[in-house]
Amino acid sequence: MPKEDDVTQFGRIKDEVNVRLPQCIEQVLGQVKEYNAKQVDEWSEQLGQGVLEKLQELSGNFKYIVNISLMEKKGAGFHTSSAVFWDPESDAAVSYRWENKALVCVVQVFGVGM
């Protein structure tokens, strides 16, 4: 999908964001076989940069906020929720959960029109 500079509603690109998020996660975490707390900061930084680059490729008309949660998978539950107040015409959010045998990753993307 080419960059759409005329897109002013984040909702119009949400489907494509949902396609790109797992690609970014797989690139950073796909080969991780074991949770390592010492690498979480590095993984988060790499993932955040990769996600922002992909989002900018889609459209530069938004301020993007990316929240990354990484947790060791030990059988405990994991629940996350966000509340937002914004312009429903131009702004939206996407949340994507990914996991393997070692960890759980939740990426939340908020697209806010400028």
mmCIF file of C-alpha atoms in Angstrom:
data_model
loop_
_atom_site.group_PDB
_atom_site.id
_atom_site.type_symbol
_atom_site.label_atom_id
_atom_site.label_comp_id
_atom_site.label_asym_id
_atom_site.label_seq_id
_atom_site.Cartn_x
_atom_site.Cartn_y
_atom_site.Cartn_z
ATOM 1 C CA MET A 1 0.000 0.000 0.000
ATOM 2 C CA PRO A 2 1.546 3.344 -1.017
ATOM 3 C CA LYS A 3 1.789 6.223 1.402
ATOM 4 C CA GLU A 4 -1.497 8.064 1.456
ATOM 5 C CA ASP A 5 -0.858 11.696 2.289
ATOM 6 C CA ASP A 6 -4.523 12.510 1.767
ATOM 7 C CA VAL A 7 -5.657 10.135 4.537
ATOM 8 C CA THR A 8 -6.953 12.182 7.454
ATOM 9 C CA GLN A 9 -8.917 9.440 9.220
ATOM 10 C CA PHE A 10 -6.850 6.800 11.001
ATOM 11 C CA GLY A 11 -9.779 4.418 10.709
ATOM 12 C CA ARG A 12 -9.139 4.227 6.942
ATOM 13 C CA ILE A 13 -5.737 2.596 7.467
ATOM 14 C CA LYS A 14 -6.516 0.419 10.528
ATOM 15 C CA ASP A 15 -6.738 -2.763 8.450
ATOM 16 C CA GLU A 16 -3.300 -2.143 6.967
ATOM 17 C CA VAL A 17 -1.898 -1.356 10.423
ATOM 18 C CA ASN A 18 -3.197 -4.750 11.590
ATOM 19 C CA VAL A 19 -1.323 -6.376 8.686
ATOM 20 C CA ARG A 20 1.961 -4.606 9.435
ATOM 21 C CA LEU A 21 2.039 -5.041 13.215
ATOM 22 C CA PRO A 22 2.566 -8.822 13.163
ATOM 23 C CA GLN A 23 5.259 -8.368 10.503
ATOM 24 C CA CYS A 24 7.139 -5.948 12.774
ATOM 25 C CA ILE A 25 6.732 -8.194 15.803
ATOM 26 C CA GLU A 26 7.921 -11.290 13.941
ATOM 27 C CA GLN A 27 10.977 -9.418 12.702
ATOM 28 C CA VAL A 28 12.059 -8.540 16.256
ATOM 29 C CA LEU A 29 10.674 -11.372 18.385
ATOM 30 C CA GLY A 30 10.109 -14.210 15.936
ATOM 31 C CA GLN A 31 13.347 -16.009 16.800
ATOM 32 C CA VAL A 32 13.154 -15.449 20.566
ATOM 33 C CA LYS A 33 13.034 -18.842 22.265
ATOM 34 C CA GLU A 34 13.529 -17.722 25.863
ATOM 35 C CA TYR A 35 12.403 -14.661 27.811
ATOM 36 C CA ASN A 36 15.319 -12.527 28.964
ATOM 37 C CA ALA A 37 14.468 -9.527 31.144
ATOM 38 C CA LYS A 38 17.792 -7.918 30.232
ATOM 39 C CA GLN A 39 16.762 -7.775 26.563
ATOM 40 C CA VAL A 40 13.251 -6.371 27.034
ATOM 41 C CA ASP A 41 14.370 -2.738 26.645
ATOM 42 C CA GLU A 42 16.243 -3.570 23.438
ATOM 43 C CA TRP A 43 13.323 -5.564 22.009
ATOM 44 C CA SER A 44 10.888 -2.759 22.890
ATOM 45 C CA GLU A 45 13.078 -0.117 21.264
ATOM 46 C CA GLN A 46 13.587 -2.147 18.077
ATOM 47 C CA LEU A 47 9.900 -2.954 17.876
ATOM 48 C CA GLY A 48 8.811 0.631 18.526
ATOM 49 C CA GLN A 49 11.138 1.995 15.841
ATOM 50 C CA GLY A 50 10.012 -0.634 13.344
ATOM 51 C CA VAL A 51 6.327 0.033 13.999
ATOM 52 C CA LEU A 52 6.766 3.807 13.673
ATOM 53 C CA GLU A 53 8.620 3.406 10.367
ATOM 54 C CA LYS A 54 5.812 1.233 8.974
ATOM 55 C CA LEU A 55 3.168 3.683 10.183
ATOM 56 C CA GLN A 56 4.954 6.624 8.550
ATOM 57 C CA GLU A 57 5.031 4.646 5.298
ATOM 58 C CA LEU A 58 1.238 4.419 5.470
ATOM 59 C CA SER A 59 0.553 8.078 6.226
ATOM 60 C CA GLY A 60 2.389 11.038 7.684
ATOM 61 C CA ASN A 61 -0.829 12.815 8.646
ATOM 62 C CA PHE A 62 -0.970 11.466 12.184
ATOM 63 C CA LYS A 63 0.905 11.697 15.424
ATOM 64 C CA TYR A 64 1.464 8.095 16.406
ATOM 65 C CA ILE A 65 1.691 6.790 19.937
ATOM 66 C CA VAL A 66 3.001 3.239 20.270
ATOM 67 C CA ASN A 67 2.753 1.330 23.540
ATOM 68 C CA ILE A 68 4.557 -2.005 23.799
ATOM 69 C CA SER A 69 3.999 -4.476 26.634
ATOM 70 C CA LEU A 70 6.243 -7.532 26.897
ATOM 71 C CA MET A 71 5.704 -10.211 29.512
ATOM 72 C CA GLU A 72 7.221 -13.566 30.252
ATOM 73 C CA LYS A 73 4.762 -16.347 29.508
ATOM 74 C CA LYS A 74 4.326 -18.389 32.675
ATOM 75 C CA GLY A 75 0.666 -19.349 32.538
ATOM 76 C CA ALA A 76 -0.653 -16.237 34.277
ATOM 77 C CA GLY A 77 -3.306 -14.139 32.603
ATOM 78 C CA PHE A 78 -2.584 -10.790 31.017
ATOM 79 C CA HIS A 79 -5.228 -8.127 30.511
ATOM 80 C CA THR A 80 -4.735 -4.618 29.268
ATOM 81 C CA SER A 81 -7.193 -1.834 28.606
ATOM 82 C CA SER A 82 -6.963 1.769 27.476
ATOM 83 C CA ALA A 83 -9.417 4.616 27.635
ATOM 84 C CA VAL A 84 -9.083 7.506 25.222
ATOM 85 C CA PHE A 85 -10.857 10.767 24.530
ATOM 86 C CA TRP A 86 -10.393 12.281 21.109
ATOM 87 C CA ASP A 87 -11.989 13.231 17.819
ATOM 88 C CA PRO A 88 -13.745 10.072 16.581
ATOM 89 C CA GLU A 89 -13.752 11.445 13.023
ATOM 90 C CA SER A 90 -9.962 11.458 12.632
ATOM 91 C CA ASP A 91 -8.447 9.454 15.490
ATOM 92 C CA ALA A 92 -8.475 5.747 16.332
ATOM 93 C CA ALA A 93 -6.513 2.962 17.973
ATOM 94 C CA VAL A 94 -5.358 -0.547 17.126
ATOM 95 C CA SER A 95 -4.288 -3.234 19.571
ATOM 96 C CA TYR A 96 -2.493 -6.424 18.535
ATOM 97 C CA ARG A 97 -1.560 -9.392 20.730
ATOM 98 C CA TRP A 98 1.231 -11.781 19.728
ATOM 99 C CA GLU A 99 2.700 -14.662 21.668
ATOM 100 C CA ASN A 100 5.032 -17.605 21.429
ATOM 101 C CA LYS A 101 6.109 -20.212 23.992
ATOM 102 C CA ALA A 102 8.358 -17.732 25.825
ATOM 103 C CA LEU A 103 6.555 -14.396 25.900
ATOM 104 C CA VAL A 104 3.465 -12.322 25.269
ATOM 105 C CA CYS A 105 3.627 -9.032 23.382
ATOM 106 C CA VAL A 106 0.824 -6.488 23.113
ATOM 107 C CA VAL A 107 1.308 -3.507 20.818
ATOM 108 C CA GLN A 108 -1.141 -0.623 20.987
ATOM 109 C CA VAL A 109 -1.073 2.074 18.322
ATOM 110 C CA PHE A 110 -2.940 5.337 18.680
ATOM 111 C CA GLY A 111 -3.285 7.479 15.568
ATOM 112 C CA VAL A 112 -4.130 11.111 16.305
ATOM 113 C CA GLY A 113 -4.875 13.474 13.422
ATOM 114 C CA MET A 114 -2.743 16.591 13.167
#
